[in-house]
Every structure is written in C-alpha cells, then in structure tokens.
Tab-separated table of C-alpha atoms (C1' of nucleotides) in Angstrom:
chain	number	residue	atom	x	y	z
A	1	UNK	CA	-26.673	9.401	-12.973
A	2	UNK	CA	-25.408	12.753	-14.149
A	3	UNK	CA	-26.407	16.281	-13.178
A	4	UNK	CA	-24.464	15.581	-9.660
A	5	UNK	CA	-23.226	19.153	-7.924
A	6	UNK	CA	-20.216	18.601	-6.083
A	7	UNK	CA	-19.907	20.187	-2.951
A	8	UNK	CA	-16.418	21.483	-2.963
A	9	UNK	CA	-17.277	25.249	-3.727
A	10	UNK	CA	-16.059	26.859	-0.404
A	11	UNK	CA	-12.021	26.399	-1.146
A	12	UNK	CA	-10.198	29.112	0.455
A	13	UNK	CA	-7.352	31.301	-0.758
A	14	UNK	CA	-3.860	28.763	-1.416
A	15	UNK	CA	-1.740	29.776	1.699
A	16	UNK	CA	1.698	29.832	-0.545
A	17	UNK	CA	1.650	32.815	-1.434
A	18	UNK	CA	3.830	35.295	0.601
A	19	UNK	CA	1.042	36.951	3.200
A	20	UNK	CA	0.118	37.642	6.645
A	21	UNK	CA	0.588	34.614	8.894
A	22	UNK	CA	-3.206	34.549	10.135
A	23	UNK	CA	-3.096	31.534	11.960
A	24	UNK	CA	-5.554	29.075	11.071
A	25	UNK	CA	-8.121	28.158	13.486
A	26	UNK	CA	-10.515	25.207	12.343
A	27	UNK	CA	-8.305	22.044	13.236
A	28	UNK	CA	-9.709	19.646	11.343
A	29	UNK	CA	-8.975	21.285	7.585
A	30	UNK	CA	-5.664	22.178	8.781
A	31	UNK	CA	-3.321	22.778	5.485
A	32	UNK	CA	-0.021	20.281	5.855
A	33	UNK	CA	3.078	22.028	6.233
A	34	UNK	CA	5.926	21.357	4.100
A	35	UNK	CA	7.332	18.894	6.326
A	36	UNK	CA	4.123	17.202	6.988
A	37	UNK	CA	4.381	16.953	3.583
A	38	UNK	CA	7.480	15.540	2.861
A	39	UNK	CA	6.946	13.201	5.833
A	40	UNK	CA	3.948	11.726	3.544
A	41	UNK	CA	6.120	11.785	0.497
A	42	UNK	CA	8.382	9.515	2.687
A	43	UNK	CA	6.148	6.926	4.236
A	44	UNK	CA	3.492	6.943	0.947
A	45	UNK	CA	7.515	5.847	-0.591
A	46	UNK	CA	8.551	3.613	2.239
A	47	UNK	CA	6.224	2.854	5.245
A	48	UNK	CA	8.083	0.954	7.390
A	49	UNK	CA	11.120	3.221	7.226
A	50	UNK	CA	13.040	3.334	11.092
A	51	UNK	CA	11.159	6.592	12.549
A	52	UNK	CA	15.054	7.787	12.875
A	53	UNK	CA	15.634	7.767	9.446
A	54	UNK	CA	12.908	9.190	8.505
A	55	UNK	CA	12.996	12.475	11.362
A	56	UNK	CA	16.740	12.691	9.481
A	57	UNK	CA	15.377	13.383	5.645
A	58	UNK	CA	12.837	15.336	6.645
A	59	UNK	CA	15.248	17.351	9.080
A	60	UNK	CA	13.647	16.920	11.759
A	61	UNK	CA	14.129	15.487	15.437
A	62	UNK	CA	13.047	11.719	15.890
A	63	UNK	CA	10.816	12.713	18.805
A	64	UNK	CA	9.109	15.764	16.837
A	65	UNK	CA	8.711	13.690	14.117
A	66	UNK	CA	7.106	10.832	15.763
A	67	UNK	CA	4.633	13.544	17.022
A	68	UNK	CA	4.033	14.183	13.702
A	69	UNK	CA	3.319	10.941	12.187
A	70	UNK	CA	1.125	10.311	14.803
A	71	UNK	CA	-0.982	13.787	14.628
A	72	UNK	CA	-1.565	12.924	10.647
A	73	UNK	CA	-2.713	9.780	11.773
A	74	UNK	CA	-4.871	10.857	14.036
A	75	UNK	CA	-6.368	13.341	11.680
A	76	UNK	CA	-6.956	10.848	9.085
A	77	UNK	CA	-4.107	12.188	6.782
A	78	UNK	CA	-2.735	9.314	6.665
A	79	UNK	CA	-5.220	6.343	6.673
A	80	UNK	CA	-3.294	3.323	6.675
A	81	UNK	CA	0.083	1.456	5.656
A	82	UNK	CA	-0.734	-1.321	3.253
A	83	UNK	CA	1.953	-4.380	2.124
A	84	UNK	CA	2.436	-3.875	-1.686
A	85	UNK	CA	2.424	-7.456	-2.490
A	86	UNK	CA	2.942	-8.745	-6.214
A	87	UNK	CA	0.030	-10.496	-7.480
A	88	UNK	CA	1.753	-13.304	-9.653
A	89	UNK	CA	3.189	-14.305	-6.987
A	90	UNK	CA	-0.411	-15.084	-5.166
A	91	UNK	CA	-1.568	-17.060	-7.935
A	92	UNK	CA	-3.330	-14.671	-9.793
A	93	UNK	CA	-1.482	-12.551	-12.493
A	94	UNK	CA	-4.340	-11.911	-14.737
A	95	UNK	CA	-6.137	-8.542	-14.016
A	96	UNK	CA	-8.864	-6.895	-15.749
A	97	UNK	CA	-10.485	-3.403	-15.198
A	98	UNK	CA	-14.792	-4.266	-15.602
A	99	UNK	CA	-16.778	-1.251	-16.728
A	100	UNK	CA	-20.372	-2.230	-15.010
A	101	UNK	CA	-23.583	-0.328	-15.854
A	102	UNK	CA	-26.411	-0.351	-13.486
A	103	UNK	CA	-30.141	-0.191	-15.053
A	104	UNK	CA	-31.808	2.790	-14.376
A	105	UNK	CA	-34.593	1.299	-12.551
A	106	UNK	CA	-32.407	-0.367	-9.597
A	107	UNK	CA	-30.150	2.768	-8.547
A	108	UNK	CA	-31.376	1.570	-4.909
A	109	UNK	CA	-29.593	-1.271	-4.837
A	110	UNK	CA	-26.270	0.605	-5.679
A	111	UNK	CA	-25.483	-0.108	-2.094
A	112	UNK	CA	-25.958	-3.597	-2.479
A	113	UNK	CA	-23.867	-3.345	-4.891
A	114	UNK	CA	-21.088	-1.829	-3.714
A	115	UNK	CA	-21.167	-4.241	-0.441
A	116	UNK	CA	-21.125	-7.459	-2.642
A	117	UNK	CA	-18.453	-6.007	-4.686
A	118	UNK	CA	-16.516	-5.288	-1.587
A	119	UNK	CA	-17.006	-8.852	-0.399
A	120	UNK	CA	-15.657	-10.621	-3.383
A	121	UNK	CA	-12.120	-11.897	-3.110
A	122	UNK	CA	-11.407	-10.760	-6.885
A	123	UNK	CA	-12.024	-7.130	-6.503
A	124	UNK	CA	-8.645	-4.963	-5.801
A	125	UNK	CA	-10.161	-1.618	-6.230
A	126	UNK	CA	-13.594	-0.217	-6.669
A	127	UNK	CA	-14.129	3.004	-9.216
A	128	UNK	CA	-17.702	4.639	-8.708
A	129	UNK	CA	-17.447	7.297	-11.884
A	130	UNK	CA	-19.648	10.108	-12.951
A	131	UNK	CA	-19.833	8.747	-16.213
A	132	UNK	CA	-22.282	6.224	-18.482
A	133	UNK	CA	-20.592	3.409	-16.998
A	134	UNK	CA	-21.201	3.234	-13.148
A	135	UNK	CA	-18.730	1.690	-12.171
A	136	UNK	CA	-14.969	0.190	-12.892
A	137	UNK	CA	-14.099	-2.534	-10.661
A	138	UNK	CA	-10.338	-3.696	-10.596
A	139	UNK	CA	-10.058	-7.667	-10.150
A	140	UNK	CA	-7.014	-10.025	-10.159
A	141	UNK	CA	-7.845	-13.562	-10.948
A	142	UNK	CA	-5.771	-17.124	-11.822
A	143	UNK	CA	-6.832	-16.746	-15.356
A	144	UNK	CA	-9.438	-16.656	-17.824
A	145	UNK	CA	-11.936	-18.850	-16.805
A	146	UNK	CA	-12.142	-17.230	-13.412
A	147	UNK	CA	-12.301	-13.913	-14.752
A	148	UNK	CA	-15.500	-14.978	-17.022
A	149	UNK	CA	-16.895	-16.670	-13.613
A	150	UNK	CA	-16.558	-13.320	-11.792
A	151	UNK	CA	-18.383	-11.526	-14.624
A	152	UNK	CA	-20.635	-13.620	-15.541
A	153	UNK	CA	-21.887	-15.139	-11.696
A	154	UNK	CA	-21.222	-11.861	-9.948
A	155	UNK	CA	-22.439	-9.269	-12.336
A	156	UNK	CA	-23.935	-10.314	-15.652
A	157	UNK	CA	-26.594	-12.787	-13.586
A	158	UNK	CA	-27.904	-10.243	-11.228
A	159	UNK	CA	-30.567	-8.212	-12.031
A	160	UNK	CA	-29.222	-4.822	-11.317
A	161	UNK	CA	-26.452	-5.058	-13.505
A	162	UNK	CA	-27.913	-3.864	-17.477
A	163	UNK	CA	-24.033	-4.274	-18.871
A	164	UNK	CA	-20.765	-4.908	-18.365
A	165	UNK	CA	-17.313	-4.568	-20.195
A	166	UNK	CA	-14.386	-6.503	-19.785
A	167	UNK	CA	-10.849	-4.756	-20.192
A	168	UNK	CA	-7.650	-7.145	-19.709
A	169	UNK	CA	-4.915	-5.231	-18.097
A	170	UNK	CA	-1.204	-5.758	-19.684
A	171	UNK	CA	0.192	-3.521	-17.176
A	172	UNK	CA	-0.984	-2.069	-13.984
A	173	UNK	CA	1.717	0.579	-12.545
A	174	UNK	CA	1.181	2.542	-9.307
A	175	UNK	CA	3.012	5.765	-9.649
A	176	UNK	CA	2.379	7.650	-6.069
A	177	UNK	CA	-0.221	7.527	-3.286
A	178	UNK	CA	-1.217	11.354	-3.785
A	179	UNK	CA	-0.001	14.071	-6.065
A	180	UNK	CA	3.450	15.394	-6.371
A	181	UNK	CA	5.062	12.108	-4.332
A	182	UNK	CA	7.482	10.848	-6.090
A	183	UNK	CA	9.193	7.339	-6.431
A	184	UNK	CA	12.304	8.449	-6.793
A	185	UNK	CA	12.948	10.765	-3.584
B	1	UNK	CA	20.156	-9.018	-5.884
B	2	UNK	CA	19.915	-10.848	-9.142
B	3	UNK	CA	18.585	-14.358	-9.678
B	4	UNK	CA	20.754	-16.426	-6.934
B	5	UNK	CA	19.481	-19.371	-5.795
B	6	UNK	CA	17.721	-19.504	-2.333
B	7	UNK	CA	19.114	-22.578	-0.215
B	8	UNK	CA	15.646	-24.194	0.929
B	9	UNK	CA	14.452	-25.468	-2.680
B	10	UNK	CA	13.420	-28.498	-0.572
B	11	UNK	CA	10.188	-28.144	0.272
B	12	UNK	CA	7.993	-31.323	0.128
B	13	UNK	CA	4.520	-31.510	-0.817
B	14	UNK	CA	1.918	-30.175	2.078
B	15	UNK	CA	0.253	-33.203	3.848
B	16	UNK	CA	-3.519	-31.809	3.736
B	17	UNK	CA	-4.291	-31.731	0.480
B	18	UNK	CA	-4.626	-35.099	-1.084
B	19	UNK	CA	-3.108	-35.990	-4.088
B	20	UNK	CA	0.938	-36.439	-5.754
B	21	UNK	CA	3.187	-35.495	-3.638
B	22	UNK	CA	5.182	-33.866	-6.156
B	23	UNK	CA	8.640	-31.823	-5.416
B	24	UNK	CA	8.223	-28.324	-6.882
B	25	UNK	CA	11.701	-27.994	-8.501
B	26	UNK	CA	11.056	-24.476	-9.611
B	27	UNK	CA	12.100	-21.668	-6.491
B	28	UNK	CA	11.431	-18.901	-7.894
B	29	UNK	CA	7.847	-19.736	-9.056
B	30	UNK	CA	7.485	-21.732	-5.182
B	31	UNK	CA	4.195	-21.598	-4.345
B	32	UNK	CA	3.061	-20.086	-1.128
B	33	UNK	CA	2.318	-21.616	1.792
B	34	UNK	CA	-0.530	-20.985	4.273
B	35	UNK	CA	1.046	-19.126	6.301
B	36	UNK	CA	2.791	-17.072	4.081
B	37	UNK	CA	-0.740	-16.380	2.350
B	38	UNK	CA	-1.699	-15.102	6.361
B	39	UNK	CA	1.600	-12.782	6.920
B	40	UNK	CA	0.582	-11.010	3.629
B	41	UNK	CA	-2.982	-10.682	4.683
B	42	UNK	CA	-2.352	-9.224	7.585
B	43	UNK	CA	0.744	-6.421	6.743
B	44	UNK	CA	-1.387	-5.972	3.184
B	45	UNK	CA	-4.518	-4.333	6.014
B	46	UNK	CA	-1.600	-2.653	8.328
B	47	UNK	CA	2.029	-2.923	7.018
B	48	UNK	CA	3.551	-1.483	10.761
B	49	UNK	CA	1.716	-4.043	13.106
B	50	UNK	CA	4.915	-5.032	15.312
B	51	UNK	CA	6.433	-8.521	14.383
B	52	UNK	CA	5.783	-10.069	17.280
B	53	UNK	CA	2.244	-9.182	17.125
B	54	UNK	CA	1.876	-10.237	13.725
B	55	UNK	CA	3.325	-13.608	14.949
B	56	UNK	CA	0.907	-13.922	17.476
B	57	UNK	CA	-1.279	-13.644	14.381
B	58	UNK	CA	-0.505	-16.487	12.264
B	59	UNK	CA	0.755	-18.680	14.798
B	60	UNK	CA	4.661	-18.786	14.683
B	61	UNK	CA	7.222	-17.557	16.946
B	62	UNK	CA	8.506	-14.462	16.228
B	63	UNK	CA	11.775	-15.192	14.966
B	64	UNK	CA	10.343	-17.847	12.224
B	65	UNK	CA	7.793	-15.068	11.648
B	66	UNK	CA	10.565	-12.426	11.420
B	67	UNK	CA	12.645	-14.636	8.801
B	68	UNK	CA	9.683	-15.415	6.447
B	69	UNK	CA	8.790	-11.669	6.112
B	70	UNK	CA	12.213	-11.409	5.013
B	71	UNK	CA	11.872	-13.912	2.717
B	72	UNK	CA	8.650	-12.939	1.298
B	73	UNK	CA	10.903	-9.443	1.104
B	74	UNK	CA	13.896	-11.108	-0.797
B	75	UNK	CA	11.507	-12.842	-3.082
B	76	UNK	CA	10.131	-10.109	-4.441
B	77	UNK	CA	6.387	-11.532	-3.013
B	78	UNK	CA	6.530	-8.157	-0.874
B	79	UNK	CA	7.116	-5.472	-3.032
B	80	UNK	CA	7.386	-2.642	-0.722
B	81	UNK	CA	5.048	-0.723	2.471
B	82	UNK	CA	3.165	2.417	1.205
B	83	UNK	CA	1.338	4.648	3.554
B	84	UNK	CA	-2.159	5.143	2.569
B	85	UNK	CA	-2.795	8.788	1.987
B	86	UNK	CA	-6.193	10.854	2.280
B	87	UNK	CA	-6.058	12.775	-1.179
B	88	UNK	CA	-8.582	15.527	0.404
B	89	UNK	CA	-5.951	16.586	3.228
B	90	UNK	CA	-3.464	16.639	0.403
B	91	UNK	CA	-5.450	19.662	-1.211
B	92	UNK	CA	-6.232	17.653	-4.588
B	93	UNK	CA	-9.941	15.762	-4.072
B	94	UNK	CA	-11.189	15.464	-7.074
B	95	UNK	CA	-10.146	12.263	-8.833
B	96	UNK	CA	-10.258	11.387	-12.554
B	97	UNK	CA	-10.271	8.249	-14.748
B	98	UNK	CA	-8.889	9.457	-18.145
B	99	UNK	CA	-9.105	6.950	-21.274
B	100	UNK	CA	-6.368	7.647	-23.578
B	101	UNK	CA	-5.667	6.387	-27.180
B	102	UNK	CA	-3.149	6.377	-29.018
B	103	UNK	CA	-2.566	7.210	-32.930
B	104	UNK	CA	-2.116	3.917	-34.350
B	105	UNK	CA	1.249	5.069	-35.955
B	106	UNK	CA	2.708	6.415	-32.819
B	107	UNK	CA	3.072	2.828	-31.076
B	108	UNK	CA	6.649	3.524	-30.738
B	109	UNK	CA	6.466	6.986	-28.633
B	110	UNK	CA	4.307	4.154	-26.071
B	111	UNK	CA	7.404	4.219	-24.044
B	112	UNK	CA	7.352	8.295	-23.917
B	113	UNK	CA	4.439	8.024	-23.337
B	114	UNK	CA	4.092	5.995	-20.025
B	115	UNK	CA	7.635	7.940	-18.956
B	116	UNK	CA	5.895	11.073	-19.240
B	117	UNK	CA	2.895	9.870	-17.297
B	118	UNK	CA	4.891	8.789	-14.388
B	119	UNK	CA	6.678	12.003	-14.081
B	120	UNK	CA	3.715	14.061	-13.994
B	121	UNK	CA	2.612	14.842	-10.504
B	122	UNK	CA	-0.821	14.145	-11.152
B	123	UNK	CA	-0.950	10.774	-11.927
B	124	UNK	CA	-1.914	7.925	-9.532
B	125	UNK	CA	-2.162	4.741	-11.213
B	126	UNK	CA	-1.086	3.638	-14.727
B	127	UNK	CA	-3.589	1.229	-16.716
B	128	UNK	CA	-2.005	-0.226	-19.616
B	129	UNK	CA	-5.061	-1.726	-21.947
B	130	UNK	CA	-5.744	-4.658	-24.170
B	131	UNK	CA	-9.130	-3.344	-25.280
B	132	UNK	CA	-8.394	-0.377	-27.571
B	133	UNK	CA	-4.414	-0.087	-27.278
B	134	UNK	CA	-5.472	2.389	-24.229
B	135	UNK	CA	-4.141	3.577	-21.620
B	136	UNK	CA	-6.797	4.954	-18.775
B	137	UNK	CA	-4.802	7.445	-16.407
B	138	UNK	CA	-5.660	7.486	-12.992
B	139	UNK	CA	-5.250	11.122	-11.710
B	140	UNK	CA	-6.419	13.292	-8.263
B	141	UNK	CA	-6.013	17.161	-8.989
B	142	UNK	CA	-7.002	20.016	-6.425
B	143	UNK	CA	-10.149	21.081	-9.139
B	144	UNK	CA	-11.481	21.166	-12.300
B	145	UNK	CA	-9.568	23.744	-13.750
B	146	UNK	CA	-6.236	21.699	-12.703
B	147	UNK	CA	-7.986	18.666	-14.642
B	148	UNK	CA	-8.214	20.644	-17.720
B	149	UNK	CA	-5.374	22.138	-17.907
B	150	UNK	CA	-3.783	18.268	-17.449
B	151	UNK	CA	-5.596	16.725	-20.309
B	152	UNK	CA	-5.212	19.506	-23.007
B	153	UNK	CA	-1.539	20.023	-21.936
B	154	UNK	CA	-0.419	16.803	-20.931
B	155	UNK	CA	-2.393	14.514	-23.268
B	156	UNK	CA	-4.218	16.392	-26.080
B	157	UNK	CA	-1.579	18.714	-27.062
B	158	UNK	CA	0.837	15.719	-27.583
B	159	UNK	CA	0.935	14.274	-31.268
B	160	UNK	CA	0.966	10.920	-30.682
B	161	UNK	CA	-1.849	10.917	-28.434
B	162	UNK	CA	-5.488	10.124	-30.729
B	163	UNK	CA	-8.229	11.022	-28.044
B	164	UNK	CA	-8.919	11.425	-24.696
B	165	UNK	CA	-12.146	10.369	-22.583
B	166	UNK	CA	-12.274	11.833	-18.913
B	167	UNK	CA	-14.359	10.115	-16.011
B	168	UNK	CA	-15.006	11.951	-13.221
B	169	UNK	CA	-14.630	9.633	-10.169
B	170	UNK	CA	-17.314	10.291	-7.582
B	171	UNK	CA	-15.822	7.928	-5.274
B	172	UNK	CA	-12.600	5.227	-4.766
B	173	UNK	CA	-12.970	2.578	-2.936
B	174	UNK	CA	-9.446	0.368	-2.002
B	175	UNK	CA	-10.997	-3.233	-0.985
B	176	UNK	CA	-7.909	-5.595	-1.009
B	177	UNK	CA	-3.797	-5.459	-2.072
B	178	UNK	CA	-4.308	-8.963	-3.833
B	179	UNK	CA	-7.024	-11.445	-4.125
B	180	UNK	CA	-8.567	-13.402	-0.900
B	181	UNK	CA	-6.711	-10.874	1.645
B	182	UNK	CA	-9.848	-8.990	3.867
B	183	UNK	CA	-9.896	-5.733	5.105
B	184	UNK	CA	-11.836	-7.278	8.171
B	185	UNK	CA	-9.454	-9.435	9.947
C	1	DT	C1'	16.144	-28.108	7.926
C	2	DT	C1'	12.996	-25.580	10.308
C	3	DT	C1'	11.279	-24.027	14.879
C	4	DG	C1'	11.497	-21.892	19.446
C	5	DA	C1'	13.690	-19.480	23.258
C	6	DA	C1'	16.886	-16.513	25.184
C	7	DA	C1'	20.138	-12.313	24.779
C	8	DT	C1'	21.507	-7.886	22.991
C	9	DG	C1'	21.438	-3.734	20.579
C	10	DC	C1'	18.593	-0.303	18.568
C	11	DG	C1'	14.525	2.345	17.865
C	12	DA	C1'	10.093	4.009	19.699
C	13	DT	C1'	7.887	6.682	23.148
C	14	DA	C1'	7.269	9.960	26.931
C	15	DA	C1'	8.844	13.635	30.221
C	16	DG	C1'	11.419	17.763	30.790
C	17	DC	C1'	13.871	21.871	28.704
D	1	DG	C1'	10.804	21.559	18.506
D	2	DC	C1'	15.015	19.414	20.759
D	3	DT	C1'	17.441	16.419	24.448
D	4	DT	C1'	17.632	12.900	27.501
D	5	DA	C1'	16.100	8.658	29.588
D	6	DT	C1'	13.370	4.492	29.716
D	7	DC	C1'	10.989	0.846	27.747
D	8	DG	C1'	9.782	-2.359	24.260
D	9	DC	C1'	10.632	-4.480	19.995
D	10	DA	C1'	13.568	-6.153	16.236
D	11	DT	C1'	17.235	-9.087	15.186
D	12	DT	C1'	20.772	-12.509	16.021
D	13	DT	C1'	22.422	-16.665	18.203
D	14	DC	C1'	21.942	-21.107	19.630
D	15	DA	C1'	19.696	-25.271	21.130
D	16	DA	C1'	16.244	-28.740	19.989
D	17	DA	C1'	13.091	-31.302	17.277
DNA sequence: TTTGAAATGCGATAAGC
DNA sequence: GCTTATCGCATTTCAAA
C-alpha cells in the first residue's frame, strides 16, 4: 500500500507575487482570482444566498457575478451545493469514524469495496489514506446496535476486510469547505 | 430564535404504519415525516434546485413545499447550504488525516485547543474522539512542505498537545449529508 | 389545520454598452 | 465588467377541504 508517487510535481511559480502579467493560457488550470475567491468563500458559507447579495460583498455587479458563479461551475470549481442537515434530527445521532484494513491478498477488490461502501445508507464520508489502515469510513447510525450491524455484516464478514477499528465520535465539527474560508465572514 | 413553541404540536399518528396511535407530545424532538425525509434528500444532493421543482419532486404544491423548507429551516433540521468546493482549483490538493493526542494533564486547554483548530486556515473537519481522548484533524494544504510546517507549528510545538500521527489521504470520497439520502436520485 | 391556486414583487438571466 | 430590460421564480394571500 505504500511507496505511492504522487503526481503533483509540475506546480508552477505562485502568481502573488508582484510580476509581469503574462497572461495565462491553459484554461482549464486557470488560478481563481481574488474575487473568484471570495465568491467561494461566500457560497462554501451560504449557498443559497440571493445572487444580489452576494455580487454586493464581493463588489461586484449582479450580472458579472452571475457569470462568475456559473464559469466556476462549469469548470468544476465548484462541484455542488449540498443541504447541511443535522443528523439527530434524522434519527441517527450516533457517529463513528471505522478504520478498515484490507488483506494484502484482495487489493483487487478495493473497487468493490469502495462501491459497496458507497451504497450503504450509513456511510457519510469515505477516507482512502496512505497509511496502514486503508481506509476511514464516516457512518451515522440510530445507535449502538446498528453501528455493530454495519461493522460486523458490512465489513468484518467479508473476506476482503483483515481488520477493522471502531472510533465513536463525541463531536464532529465542519470548519470550511476549502482552506482559508472562514465561518465567520 | 430561542426555544418558542411552534403552533402545529398536533400531529396525529401516520396511518401506514400499524400499531398505537400515540400523540408525540414532544415538538422539538417531532419526528420527521416522509416527506420531510424526501425535501432533505433532495436539497442534501443540490441545495439550489428551484422550489417549485423540488415540489414537483416530492409531490406537494409549491407553497406547502415552500413552508416546510422553512420549517425544516426554523427547526434547526436544516442547518445551513454549503457550496461544495474542488480543493485542487483552490491550489491546496493534498489532504491529510492528522491523529492528535492530548497530554493527559492538559484536558482543560481541550477548549484552546479545538478554538485554535478552527481558526487555522487549514483545517477542514474537526473529529472529536472517544477512542484515545483524540482528536483526528482533517486538513487540505497546497504540499507537503505546508503539511509540515502545520503539524510541528500548529500541533507539536504546543505543550499540551502529546503526539501527533499524520495520514496522508489519497482520496475523499463525500457519499451522503445524513443517513438513507442517495447521491443518485 | 393543512393544502392548493392565484397574484405580486423580486431576483435571475440575457442582450447591449 | 456594468446597465437595462425581460422573464421566471419565490413568497404571500386566500379559498377550500
């Protein structure tokens, strides 16, 4: 599992620094501009902010903005607004962070894996780490019993699975959708 | 604001599953109904689907649709719209899982502790353990280098922190905002 | 007491500057 | 990138079940 290169090793000079304003031709890994990043600072804060309110904070025009939004869309920048919905409420306030090691011989059906994972109503988040442990998956259940179901009928009796640890979670708090976003704007 | 009473505590027991037909006498705690459970499926895969589409959805008219958002809103059930941001446009792609513990006789800098963490730009997510008093930080930085300097400066140089464990993540997956909701509508 | 339909004001979207 | 104009949606009101 280890020994993985990652394939990041052409980054480019930062373009902060005071320089000439070569204009940057490949579309697709476009840097964001300031106000393409404050509009993500807003909407990663507040998605269903009025488009009006939003072109005024970011001091901008509500027509150029809406251009905006929709460009980072469009480039993938921004890949989705999701409903932040609190999970007692739903019936299942107990969450646990599983630490699941796959055995050696059956790294083929780590895409089996993965899918099944994905399928299972439990699962909130799926962590595939560089580390002894495989992977972390995130679940939210009713309570205890479920969460030794999951565990237990989902990874502990299939064959690909060698262990697994269970972590409860006391507290689970999302602090910002990508660096430097803050809650308080 | 704080904990008024909402004027529909009268909700009588649902007529397809069998069984007491019970008043639920608590409205805070009030138990969802089916269509509620739908509305926060739906703006939990795309939080800016127009209302009257999203009525169309579950079945209502619009304005009943309209009101129960609102509801779900006022309740607290919704917790807020966050745009969904690609952490590789933002400059910082390489993600980290970092396992802190604390000094057993530091318990009371915890709350330092998780105020610091939320300030720092860094940070994602905030995992507050049972298993070993830990905390696991949940962090996307533009390199290696930027990880580094995060955990020696941010965790290992601070007294009250006992030892740190960092996970490289290869890959995060986001399956679902609570449990039951699908991606694939 | 909750739903559904109609009316109005505001915001989203596109064309022109 | 801003301004104006049009269109569509969000939100309220009211009638009905």
């Amino acid at each position: 599992m280890d020994g993985h290169k990652t394939d990041e090793s052409a980054r480019t000079g930062e373009a902060g620094t005071p320089g000439p304003k070569k204009r940057r031709t490949s579309p697709a890994a476009r840097e964001l501009t300031d106000v393409d990043r404050r509009i993500l600072e807003v909407l990663s804060a507040d998605a269903r902010i009025p488009n009006s309110t939003l072109a005024a904070r970011v001091g901008l025009a509500a027509s150029t903005c809406h251009s905006r939004v929709r460009e980072l869309e469009e480039r993938g920048v921004i890949r989705g607004y999701h409903a932040d919905i609190d999970l007692e409420a739903t019936g299942s306030p107990l969450q646990a962070l599983v630490a699941v090691r796959l055995r050696a011989g059956a790294r083929h059906l780590l895409r089996d894996f993965t899918t099944r994972m994905r399928s299972r109503p439990e699962v909130l988040d799926l962590y595939f780490l560089a580390s002894d442990d495989d992977f972390l998956v995130h679940v939210a259940v009713p309570g205890s019993s479920a969460l030794r179901d999951f565990v237990l009928e989902q990874l502990s009796a299939h064959p690909e699975v060698a262990s697994t640890q269970t972590n409860i979670i006391f507290e689970h708090t999302w602090v910002a959708a990508f660096p430097g976003a803050r809650a308080a704007e």
